[in-house]
Coordinates of C-alpha atoms in Angstrom, one line a residue:
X473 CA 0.0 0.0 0.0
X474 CA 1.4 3.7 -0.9
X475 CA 2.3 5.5 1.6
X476 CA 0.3 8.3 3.0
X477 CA 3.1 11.1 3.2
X478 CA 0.9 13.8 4.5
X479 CA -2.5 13.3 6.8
X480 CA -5.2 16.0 6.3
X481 CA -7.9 16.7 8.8
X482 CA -10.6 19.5 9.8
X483 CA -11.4 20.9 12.9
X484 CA -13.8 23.3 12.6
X485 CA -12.0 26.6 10.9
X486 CA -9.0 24.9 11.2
X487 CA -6.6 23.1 8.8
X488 CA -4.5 19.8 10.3
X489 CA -1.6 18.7 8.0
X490 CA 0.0 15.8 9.5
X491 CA 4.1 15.0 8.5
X492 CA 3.5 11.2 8.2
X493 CA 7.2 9.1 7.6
X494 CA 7.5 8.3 11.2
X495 CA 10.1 5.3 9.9
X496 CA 12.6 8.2 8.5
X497 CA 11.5 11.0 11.7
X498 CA 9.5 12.6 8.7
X499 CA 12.5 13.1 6.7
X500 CA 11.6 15.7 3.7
X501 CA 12.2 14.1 0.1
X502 CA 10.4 15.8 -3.0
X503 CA 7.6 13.3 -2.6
X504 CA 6.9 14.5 1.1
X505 CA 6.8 17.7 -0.1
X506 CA 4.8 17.8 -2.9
X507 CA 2.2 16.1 -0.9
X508 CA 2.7 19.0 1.4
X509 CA 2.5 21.9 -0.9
X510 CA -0.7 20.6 -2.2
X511 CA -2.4 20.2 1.0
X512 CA -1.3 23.5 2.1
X513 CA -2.7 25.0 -1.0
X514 CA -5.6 22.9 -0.3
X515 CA -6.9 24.9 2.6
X516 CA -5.4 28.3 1.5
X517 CA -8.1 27.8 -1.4
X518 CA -10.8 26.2 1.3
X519 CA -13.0 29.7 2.5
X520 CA -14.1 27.4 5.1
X521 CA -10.7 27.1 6.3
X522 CA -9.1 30.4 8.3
X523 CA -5.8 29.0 10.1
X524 CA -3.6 26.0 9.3
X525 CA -1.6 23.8 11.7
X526 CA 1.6 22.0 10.9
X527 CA 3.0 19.4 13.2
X528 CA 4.8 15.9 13.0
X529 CA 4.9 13.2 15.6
X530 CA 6.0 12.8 19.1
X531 CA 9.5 12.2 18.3
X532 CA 10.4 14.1 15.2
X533 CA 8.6 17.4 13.8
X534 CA 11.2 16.6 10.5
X535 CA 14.8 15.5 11.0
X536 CA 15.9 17.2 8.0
X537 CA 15.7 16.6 4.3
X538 CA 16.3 13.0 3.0
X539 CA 20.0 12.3 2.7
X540 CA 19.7 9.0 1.5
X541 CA 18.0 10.5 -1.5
X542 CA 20.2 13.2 -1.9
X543 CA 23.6 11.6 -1.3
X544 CA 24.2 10.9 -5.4
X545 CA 22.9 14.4 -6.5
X546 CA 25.1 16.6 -8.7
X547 CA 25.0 19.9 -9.5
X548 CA 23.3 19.8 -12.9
X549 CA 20.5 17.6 -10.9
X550 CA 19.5 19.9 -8.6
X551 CA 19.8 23.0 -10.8
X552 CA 17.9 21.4 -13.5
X553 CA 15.4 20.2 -10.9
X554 CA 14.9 23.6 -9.2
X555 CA 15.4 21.8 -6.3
X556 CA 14.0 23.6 -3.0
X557 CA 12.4 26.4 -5.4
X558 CA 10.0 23.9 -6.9
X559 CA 8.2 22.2 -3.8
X560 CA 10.1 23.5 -0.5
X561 CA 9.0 27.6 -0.9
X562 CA 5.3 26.1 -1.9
X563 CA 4.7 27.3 1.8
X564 CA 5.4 30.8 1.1
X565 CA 2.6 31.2 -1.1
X566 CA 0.1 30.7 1.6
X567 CA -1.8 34.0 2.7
X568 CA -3.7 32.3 5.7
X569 CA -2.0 32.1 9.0
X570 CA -0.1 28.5 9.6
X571 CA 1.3 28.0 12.9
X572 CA 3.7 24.9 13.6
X573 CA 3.2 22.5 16.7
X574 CA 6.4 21.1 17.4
X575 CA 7.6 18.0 19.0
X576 CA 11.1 16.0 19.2
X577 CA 13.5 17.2 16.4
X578 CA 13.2 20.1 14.3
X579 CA 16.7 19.5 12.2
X580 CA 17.7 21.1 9.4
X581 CA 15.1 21.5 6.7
X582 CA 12.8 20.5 9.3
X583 CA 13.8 23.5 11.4
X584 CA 14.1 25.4 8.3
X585 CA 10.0 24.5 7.6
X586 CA 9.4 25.8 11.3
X587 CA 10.9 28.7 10.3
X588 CA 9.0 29.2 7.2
X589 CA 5.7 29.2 9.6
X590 CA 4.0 32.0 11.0
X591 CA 4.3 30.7 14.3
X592 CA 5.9 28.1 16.0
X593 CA 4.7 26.1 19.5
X594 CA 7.5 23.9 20.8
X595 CA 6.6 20.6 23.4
X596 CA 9.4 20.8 26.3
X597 CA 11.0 18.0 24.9
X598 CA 11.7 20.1 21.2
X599 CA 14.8 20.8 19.7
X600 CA 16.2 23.0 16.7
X601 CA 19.3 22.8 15.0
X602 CA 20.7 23.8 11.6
X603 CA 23.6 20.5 11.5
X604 CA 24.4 20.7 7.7
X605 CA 27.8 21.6 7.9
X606 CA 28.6 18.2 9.6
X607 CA 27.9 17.0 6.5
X608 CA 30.1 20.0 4.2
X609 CA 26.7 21.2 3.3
X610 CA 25.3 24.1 4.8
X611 CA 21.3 25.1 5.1
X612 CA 19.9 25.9 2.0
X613 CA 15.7 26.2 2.6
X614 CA 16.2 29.5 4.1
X615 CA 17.6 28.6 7.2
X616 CA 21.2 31.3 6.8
X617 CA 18.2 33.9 6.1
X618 CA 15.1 33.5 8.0
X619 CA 16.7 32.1 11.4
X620 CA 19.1 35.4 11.3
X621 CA 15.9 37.3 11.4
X622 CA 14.5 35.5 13.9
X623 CA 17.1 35.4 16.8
X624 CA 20.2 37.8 15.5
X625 CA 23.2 37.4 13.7
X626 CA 25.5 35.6 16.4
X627 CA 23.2 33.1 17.6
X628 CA 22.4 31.9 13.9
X629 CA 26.2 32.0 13.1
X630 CA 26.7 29.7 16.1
X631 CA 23.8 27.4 14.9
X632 CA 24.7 27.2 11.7
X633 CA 29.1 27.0 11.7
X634 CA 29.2 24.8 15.2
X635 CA 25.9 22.5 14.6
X636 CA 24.8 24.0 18.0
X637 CA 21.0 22.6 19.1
X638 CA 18.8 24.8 20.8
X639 CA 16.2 23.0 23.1
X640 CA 12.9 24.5 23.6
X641 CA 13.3 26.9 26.3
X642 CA 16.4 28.2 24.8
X643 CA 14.6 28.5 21.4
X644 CA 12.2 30.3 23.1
X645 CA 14.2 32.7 24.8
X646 CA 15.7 33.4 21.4
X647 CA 12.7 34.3 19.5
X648 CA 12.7 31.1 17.4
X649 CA 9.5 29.9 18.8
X650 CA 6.7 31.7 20.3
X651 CA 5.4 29.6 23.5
X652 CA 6.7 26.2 24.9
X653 CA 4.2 23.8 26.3
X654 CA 4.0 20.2 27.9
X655 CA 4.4 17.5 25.1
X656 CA 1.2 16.3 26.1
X657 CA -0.9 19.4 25.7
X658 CA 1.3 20.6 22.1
X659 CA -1.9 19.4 20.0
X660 CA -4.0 20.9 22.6
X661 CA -2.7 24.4 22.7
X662 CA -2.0 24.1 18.8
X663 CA -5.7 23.8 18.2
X664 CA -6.9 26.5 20.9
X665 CA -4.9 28.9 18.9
X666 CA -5.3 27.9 15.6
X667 CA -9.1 27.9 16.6
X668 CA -8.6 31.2 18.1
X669 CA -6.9 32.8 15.2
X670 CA -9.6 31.3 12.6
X671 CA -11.9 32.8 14.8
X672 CA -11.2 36.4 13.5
X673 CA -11.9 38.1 10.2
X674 CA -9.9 36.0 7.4
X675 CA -9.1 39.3 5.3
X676 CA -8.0 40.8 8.3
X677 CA -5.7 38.3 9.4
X678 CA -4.4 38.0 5.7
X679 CA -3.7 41.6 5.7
X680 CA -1.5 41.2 9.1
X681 CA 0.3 38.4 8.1
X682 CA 1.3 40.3 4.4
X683 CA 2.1 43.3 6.4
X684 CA 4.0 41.6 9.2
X685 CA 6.0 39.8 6.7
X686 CA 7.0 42.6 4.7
X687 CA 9.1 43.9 8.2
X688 CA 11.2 41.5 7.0
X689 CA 11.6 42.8 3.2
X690 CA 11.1 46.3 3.4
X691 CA 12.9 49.4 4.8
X692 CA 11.1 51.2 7.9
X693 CA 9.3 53.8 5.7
X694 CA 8.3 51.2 3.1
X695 CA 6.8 49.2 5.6
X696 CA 4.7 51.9 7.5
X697 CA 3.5 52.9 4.0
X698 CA 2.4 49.3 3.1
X699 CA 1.2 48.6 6.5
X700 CA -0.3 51.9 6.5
X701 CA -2.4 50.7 2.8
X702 CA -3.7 47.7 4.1
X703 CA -5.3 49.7 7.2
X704 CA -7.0 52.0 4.8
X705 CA -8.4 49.0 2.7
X706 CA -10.1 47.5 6.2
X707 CA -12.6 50.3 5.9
X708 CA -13.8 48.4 2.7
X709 CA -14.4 45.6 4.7
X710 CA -17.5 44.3 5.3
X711 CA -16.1 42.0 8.6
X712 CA -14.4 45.8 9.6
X713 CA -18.0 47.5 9.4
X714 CA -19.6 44.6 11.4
X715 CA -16.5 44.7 13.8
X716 CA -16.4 48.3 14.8
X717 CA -20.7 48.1 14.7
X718 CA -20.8 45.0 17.3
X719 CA -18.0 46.6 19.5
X720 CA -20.6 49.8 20.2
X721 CA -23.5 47.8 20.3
X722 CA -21.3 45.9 22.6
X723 CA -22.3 42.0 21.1
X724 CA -20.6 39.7 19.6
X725 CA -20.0 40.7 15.5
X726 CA -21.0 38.0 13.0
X727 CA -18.2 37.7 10.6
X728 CA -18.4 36.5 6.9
X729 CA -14.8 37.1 5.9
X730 CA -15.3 39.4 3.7

């Protein structure tokens, strides 16, 4: 029987996408994440969807991409094959908020798909690490970009040069994740959130995530001016109107994410 690289499930407003090679610790080949691109796409396109969670198993979020399938590789394969461009970045074009639960090991790519979420939730027993360069390879999924952004230039440096592992408190402490909870509760509090966030008006939180991510891209002044746009085109918003009309009537606003 094929394996099922990828489980889907709905809660409610919320999106579950499962990392399902527990025999490799979720190991990401192209295969793995192809079937993850689509289902993320999936439930971007679902209007009944409004937040997406990512998560793994107990012991492994992703230990990194598939060496075994990578070992014979050259450099005309991978360029030819777009490799990373092609499936890995698939995440990127995702406007709905996707927050990553993560348990056990969070290695390489698989730190480097935590990363690429909007949020990340860590169990205690959660660790991050960028090893590549024990293997002459260094991280190449965004990981010497996005993880610099994330917790500062020395701390990345020290990840990525010395193969240093953060555990979860640490990564918190640093910025890489946003909360740590008990392994036991990680789907728990995923969901509450998740549930939480898809509570609100989609376009709303769309608008947010676009603006927060520009930060990242943007000079100061570029940013307040986009930022500054997207405010302006909530007052076409129907969810906006309702918001600001249930706030004074002081009830609860019906939203129809739009």
């Amino acid at each position: 029987m094929e394996e099922q690289l990828v489980i889907e499930e709905t809660v409610g407003r919320v999106g579950v996408i499962t990392l399902n090679r527990p025999r490799q610790m979720n190991a990401l080949n192209d295969a793995l994440m192809d079937a993850l691109g689509d289902a993320l796409l999936r439930f971007d396109a679902d209007e009944r969807i409004g937040a997406i969670v990512l998560t793994g198993n107990a012991r492994a979020f992703a230990a990194g991409a598939d060496i075994a399938a990578m070992a014979r590789w050259s450099c005309m394969d991978v360029f030819r094959s777009d490799f990373i461009t092609r499936n890995w970045e698939t995440i990127r074009r995702v406007r709905k908020p996707v927050i990553a639960a993560v348990a056990g090991v969070a290695l390489g790519g698989g730190c480097e798909l935590a990363l690429a979420c909007d949020i990340v939730i860590a169990a205690e027993n959660a660790t991050f690490g960028l090893p590549e360069i024990k293997l002459a390879m260094m991280p190449g999924a965004g990981g010497t970009q996005r993880l610099p952004r994330a917790i500062g230039k020395a701390k990345a440096m020290d990840m990525c040069l010395s193969a240093r592992t953060l555990n979860a408190a640490e990564a918190e402490r640093s910025g890489l994740v946003s909360r740590v909870v008990p392994a036991d509760a990680l789907r728990d509090e995923s969901m509450a959130l998740a549930a939480t966030i898809a509570g609100y008006s989609l376009p709303a939180l769309m608008a947010i995530k676009e603006s927060v991510n520009r930060a990242y891209e943007a000079s100061l002044s570029e940013g307040v001016l986009f930022e500054r746009r997207q405010l302006h085109a909530r007052f076409a918003s129907e969810d906006a109107r309702e918001g600001m009309a249930a706030f004074l009537e002081k009830r609860q606003p019906v939203l129809r994410h739009r």
